[in-house]
Each structure stands twice: as structure tokens, then as C-alpha cells.
Coordinates of C-alpha atoms and ligand atoms in Angstrom, one line a residue:
M1 CA -36.1 91.6 -3.7
H2 CA -34.0 94.3 -2.0
I3 CA -34.7 97.8 -3.2
L4 CA -32.5 100.8 -2.5
V5 CA -34.4 104.2 -2.3
S6 CA -32.7 107.6 -2.6
N7 CA -33.6 111.1 -3.7
D8 CA -32.3 114.7 -3.9
D9 CA -35.0 116.4 -1.8
G10 CA -33.4 115.0 1.4
I11 CA -34.3 112.1 3.6
Y12 CA -37.0 114.1 5.4
A13 CA -38.9 114.9 2.2
P14 CA -42.4 113.4 1.9
G15 CA -41.7 112.0 -1.6
I16 CA -39.1 109.6 -0.4
A17 CA -41.3 108.2 2.4
A18 CA -44.1 107.7 -0.2
L19 CA -41.7 105.9 -2.5
A20 CA -40.2 103.7 0.2
A21 CA -43.7 102.7 1.4
A22 CA -44.7 101.9 -2.2
M23 CA -41.6 99.6 -2.5
L24 CA -42.2 97.7 0.7
P25 CA -44.5 95.0 -0.8
F26 CA -41.7 93.9 -3.0
G27 CA -39.5 92.8 -0.1
Q28 CA -36.6 94.6 1.7
V29 CA -36.2 98.3 1.4
T30 CA -33.2 100.4 2.4
V31 CA -33.3 104.2 2.2
I32 CA -30.1 106.3 1.8
A33 CA -30.3 109.9 0.9
P34 CA -28.8 113.3 1.7
K35 CA -29.6 114.8 5.1
E36 CA -30.6 118.1 3.4
N37 CA -32.2 119.1 0.2
R38 CA -29.7 118.8 -2.7
S39 CA -32.0 119.5 -5.6
A40 CA -30.4 120.6 -8.8
I41 CA -27.0 119.4 -7.6
G42 CA -26.5 117.3 -10.7
H43 CA -24.2 114.3 -10.6
R44 CA -21.8 115.7 -8.0
K45 CA -19.3 113.4 -6.5
T46 CA -17.7 114.4 -3.2
M47 CA -13.9 114.0 -3.4
H48 CA -12.2 116.5 -1.2
K49 CA -13.9 116.0 2.1
P50 CA -15.1 113.0 4.1
L51 CA -18.6 111.6 3.9
R52 CA -20.7 111.1 7.1
I53 CA -23.5 108.6 7.2
D54 CA -26.0 108.4 10.1
S55 CA -28.6 105.8 10.8
V56 CA -31.9 107.8 11.2
P57 CA -35.5 107.1 12.2
F58 CA -37.8 106.9 9.2
P59 CA -41.6 107.4 9.0
V60 CA -42.1 104.0 7.2
E61 CA -42.1 101.0 9.5
G62 CA -39.8 98.1 8.4
V63 CA -37.4 100.4 6.5
R64 CA -33.8 101.0 7.4
A65 CA -32.7 104.5 6.7
Y66 CA -29.4 106.4 6.4
A67 CA -28.8 110.1 6.0
T68 CA -25.6 111.1 4.2
S69 CA -23.8 114.5 4.6
E70 CA -23.4 115.0 0.8
T71 CA -25.0 114.4 -2.5
P72 CA -27.6 112.0 -4.0
S73 CA -25.1 110.2 -6.2
D74 CA -22.7 109.9 -3.2
S75 CA -25.5 108.3 -1.3
V76 CA -26.1 105.6 -4.0
A77 CA -22.4 105.1 -4.5
V78 CA -21.6 104.4 -0.8
A79 CA -24.5 102.0 -0.6
L80 CA -23.5 100.1 -3.7
L81 CA -19.8 100.2 -2.8
G82 CA -20.4 98.2 0.3
F83 CA -22.0 100.3 3.0
V84 CA -25.2 98.4 2.5
K85 CA -24.2 94.8 3.0
D86 CA -27.3 92.9 1.5
P87 CA -27.2 92.7 -2.3
I88 CA -29.3 95.3 -4.0
D89 CA -31.6 94.3 -7.0
L90 CA -33.0 97.7 -7.9
V91 CA -32.4 101.4 -7.2
V92 CA -35.3 103.9 -7.3
S93 CA -34.9 107.6 -6.8
G94 CA -37.6 110.1 -5.8
I95 CA -40.4 110.8 -5.7
N96 CA -39.0 114.2 -6.6
R97 CA -40.9 117.4 -5.7
G98 CA -41.2 118.8 -9.2
A99 CA -40.7 117.4 -12.8
N100 CA -37.5 116.2 -14.3
M101 CA -38.0 116.5 -18.0
G102 CA -36.1 117.8 -21.0
Q103 CA -32.8 119.5 -20.1
D104 CA -33.8 119.3 -16.4
L105 CA -32.0 115.9 -16.4
T106 CA -28.6 117.6 -16.5
Y107 CA -29.4 119.5 -13.3
S108 CA -31.3 116.8 -11.5
G109 CA -30.0 115.1 -8.4
T110 CA -32.9 112.7 -8.6
V111 CA -31.9 111.4 -12.0
S112 CA -28.2 111.5 -11.1
A113 CA -28.8 109.1 -8.2
A114 CA -30.3 106.7 -10.8
F115 CA -27.3 107.3 -13.1
E116 CA -24.9 106.5 -10.3
A117 CA -26.7 103.2 -10.0
V118 CA -26.4 102.3 -13.7
I119 CA -22.7 103.2 -13.5
W120 CA -22.4 100.4 -10.9
H121 CA -24.5 98.1 -13.1
K122 CA -27.7 98.2 -11.1
P123 CA -31.1 98.8 -12.8
A124 CA -32.5 102.2 -11.8
I125 CA -35.7 104.2 -12.1
A126 CA -36.1 107.9 -11.3
F127 CA -39.6 109.1 -10.3
S128 CA -40.8 112.7 -10.3
L129 CA -44.1 114.4 -9.6
V130 CA -45.0 117.3 -11.8
D131 CA -45.9 119.5 -8.8
H132 CA -43.4 121.7 -7.0
S133 CA -45.7 122.9 -4.2
E134 CA -44.9 122.3 -0.5
N135 CA -48.1 120.3 0.1
A136 CA -47.9 118.2 -3.1
D137 CA -49.8 114.8 -2.9
Y138 CA -47.5 111.9 -3.6
S139 CA -50.1 109.1 -3.3
A140 CA -50.9 108.8 -7.0
A141 CA -47.2 108.9 -8.0
A142 CA -46.5 106.3 -5.3
A143 CA -49.1 104.0 -6.8
I144 CA -47.7 104.5 -10.3
A145 CA -44.1 103.8 -9.0
R146 CA -45.4 100.5 -7.4
Q147 CA -47.1 99.6 -10.7
I148 CA -44.0 100.3 -12.8
V149 CA -41.8 98.2 -10.5
A150 CA -44.4 95.4 -10.5
L151 CA -44.3 95.4 -14.3
G152 CA -40.6 94.5 -14.1
L153 CA -39.6 97.0 -16.9
Y154 CA -36.3 97.6 -15.1
R155 CA -35.2 94.0 -16.0
D156 CA -35.1 94.9 -19.7
L157 CA -33.0 98.1 -19.3
P158 CA -29.7 97.7 -21.3
S159 CA -26.4 98.8 -19.8
L160 CA -26.0 102.5 -18.9
T161 CA -29.7 103.1 -19.3
L162 CA -32.2 104.2 -16.7
L163 CA -35.9 104.8 -16.8
N164 CA -37.1 108.3 -16.1
V165 CA -40.7 108.6 -15.0
N166 CA -42.7 111.8 -14.5
V167 CA -46.2 111.7 -13.0
P168 CA -48.7 114.5 -13.6
A169 CA -50.2 116.2 -10.6
L170 CA -53.6 114.5 -10.8
P171 CA -55.5 112.0 -8.6
L172 CA -54.8 108.4 -9.7
E173 CA -58.3 108.0 -11.4
Q174 CA -57.7 111.1 -13.5
I175 CA -54.3 110.0 -14.9
K176 CA -55.1 109.0 -18.5
G177 CA -52.4 106.3 -18.8
F178 CA -48.8 106.0 -19.9
K179 CA -46.8 107.4 -22.8
V180 CA -43.3 106.2 -23.8
V181 CA -41.7 109.4 -25.0
R182 CA -38.4 111.3 -25.6
Q183 CA -37.0 114.2 -23.7
G184 CA -38.8 117.4 -24.7
L185 CA -37.5 121.0 -24.8
R186 CA -37.5 123.1 -21.7
T187 CA -37.3 126.8 -21.6
Y188 CA -35.6 128.3 -18.5
N189 CA -36.9 131.7 -17.5
D190 CA -33.9 132.5 -15.3
T191 CA -32.8 136.0 -14.6
L192 CA -29.6 137.2 -12.9
I193 CA -30.4 139.1 -9.7
T194 CA -27.7 141.4 -8.4
R195 CA -27.8 142.7 -4.8
T196 CA -25.3 144.4 -2.5
D197 CA -24.1 142.8 0.8
P198 CA -23.7 144.9 4.0
Y199 CA -20.0 145.6 3.1
G200 CA -20.9 147.1 -0.3
R201 CA -19.9 144.1 -2.4
P202 CA -22.2 142.7 -5.0
Y203 CA -23.6 139.2 -4.8
Y204 CA -25.8 137.3 -7.2
W205 CA -28.8 135.0 -7.4
I206 CA -30.0 133.0 -10.3
G207 CA -33.8 133.7 -9.9
G208 CA -36.8 134.3 -12.2
E209 CA -39.9 132.3 -13.0
A210 CA -40.2 128.5 -13.0
P211 CA -39.1 126.8 -16.2
S212 CA -41.7 126.3 -18.9
G213 CA -41.2 124.5 -22.2
N214 CA -42.8 123.1 -25.4
M215 CA -45.9 121.3 -24.3
T216 CA -47.4 120.9 -27.8
E217 CA -44.6 118.9 -29.5
E218 CA -46.1 115.4 -29.5
G219 CA -44.1 112.5 -28.2
T220 CA -42.2 114.3 -25.5
D221 CA -42.2 114.1 -21.7
L222 CA -43.5 117.6 -21.5
W223 CA -46.3 116.9 -23.9
A224 CA -47.3 113.6 -22.1
T225 CA -47.5 115.0 -18.6
H226 CA -49.2 118.2 -19.8
N227 CA -51.9 116.0 -21.3
G228 CA -52.4 113.9 -18.2
Y229 CA -50.2 110.9 -19.0
V230 CA -47.3 109.4 -17.1
S231 CA -44.2 109.8 -19.1
L232 CA -41.7 107.0 -19.4
T233 CA -38.3 107.8 -21.0
P234 CA -35.4 105.5 -21.2
I235 CA -32.3 107.6 -20.7
H236 CA -28.8 106.6 -21.9
L237 CA -25.6 107.8 -20.2
D238 CA -23.9 107.9 -23.7
M239 CA -24.3 111.6 -24.6
T240 CA -22.7 111.2 -28.0
N241 CA -24.5 112.9 -30.9
Y242 CA -24.1 110.2 -33.5
A243 CA -25.4 112.2 -36.4
M244 CA -22.9 115.0 -35.7
M245 CA -20.1 112.4 -35.4
R246 CA -20.7 111.3 -39.0
Q247 CA -20.8 115.0 -40.1
L248 CA -17.5 115.7 -38.4
Q249 CA -16.0 112.6 -40.0
G250 CA -17.3 113.8 -43.4
R251 CA -15.3 117.1 -42.9
G252 CA -12.1 115.0 -43.3
I253 CA -10.7 115.9 -39.9
E254 CA -9.5 112.3 -39.4
S255 CA -7.1 112.6 -42.3
L256 CA -5.4 115.8 -41.1
K257 CA -1.9 115.8 -39.7
P258 CA -1.7 117.3 -36.1
G259 CA -1.2 121.0 -36.5
E260 CA -2.1 121.1 -40.2
I261 CA -4.6 123.8 -41.2
P262 CA -5.9 123.3 -44.8
S263 CA -5.7 126.4 -47.0
Q264 CA -9.4 126.5 -47.7
T265 CA -11.6 126.1 -44.5
Ligands
LIG1 MN1 -35.5 117.7 -5.9

């Protein structure tokens, strides 16, 4: 088996080395990731400038590694579009420094790297550790990643579906188990910070406290990790709200002529 490993924290982040090492028992491992930290870059595709790719030394023996000049999804795309010659069986992303739960998924470069893989019809799993500290310990999350790949769950993922995994910041023996859960509800505690540059012009930062969220609503990723479980959430790239679709159809919009505004609305 040939596993492609990427991330959004950058090729020198400890989480990607832990994940690559955890994948090595399955066979061949190739790492391709942004040279720099691209967290919260979302699913950005580089279209208006060239991409650079450098072969780089990597702290895990037996792993080929490449650093790209741009985004996580660019990294996965170039690999799957032919930069990596050997056929790839599975794409894993992470282990991210910090959780990717609830609405985080729309910001996440870690999850976007996995989405890029499913766009190109490769099974993909995103791994995140619920610990944003500099000295986070990735060993338990790496053991969990190895276990999840060994279980072969990725073989059952339908098209355009990735598996999103969040691991609580606990030693392996203190993790209670696994919960298959939906996305929970995040709360962002962002504030707009306005400062003045040396030339008297205002500039802005989006700052504030770390995101929180609803940890008590049972059956969500936030709830599971808060209670010491690994969360597993299948995520679909189809963002359609089907219930709302039926409601809109019920409003009769499909029978209107273009430009027609009914008298009673
Ligand atoms: Mn990150």
C-alpha cells in the first residue's frame, strides 16, 4: 500500500512526522505538504502563480518528502495529478495541531487536503489532535491513526466522502474509545482589533479568544472529544441542505416565469 501524507501546519510540523511514521508499517509513504504553516487556509487553489516543489529531508527514515510553496490542497493535487509517480491508495492529512470540529471544517486546510483527495477519487482521512499547544504530544493520536487505517474503514467511504477524526489530548490509555458522531456547533470568540501603522493608516487583526462551542449536545464531535472519546465523522462534499430544497420547491418557485413577481409574497 502507498499512502500519501499531507497537512496544513507545514512539512516541519511535529504532527506530520508522527503521522508519516504511523503509516510506515502499511508500506510506502510519501509526504507532500506546504513549506510553511497554512492553517485555516481552507480549500485554496493556487491559480495565478507558479507552484514550486522541493525534495526535502524528513525526520522519518524511509519516507520521501516534498515541500510545496503553496497550500495543502495544492500539495495533494500536484501529487495526485502526476508529480508522485507511484499509484496512491490512501491520502491522510494531519495530525493537525488543534481540533477540526463543527464549522472549523470550512476553515481547515487539514480537512481541505482530504477533500482534494476525494475530488480526485482517492479515499482520505483527516486527523486532528484537540491540543493547540506548541509542545503537544502526538503519540496517542498517531497510534489512533494507525489503528483507524489498519481497520480499513477508508475502503467503505462512498464517493466525495472523507473521514474526519479528532483525538482528545489524553494519553492513549486514558482515551475512552470511539464515537461515530456528527459535526457539532462551534462558537467563535473572534474580535476585530484595529491598530495604526507607522504612516497613520489603520490596519486590522481578527483576534480574540480560542473558539469554544457546545460540548453538552450529545452525538457531536465536540461532545465526544470533550468526554474523552475519539470522534469519527464522515463528511460529504455535497453541501446541499435537502430539507430546505423541499421547502423552496413547496414555495412554488419552480412554476414562476423568469421576472414574474406574484402579487402576494
Ligand atoms: Mn493546522
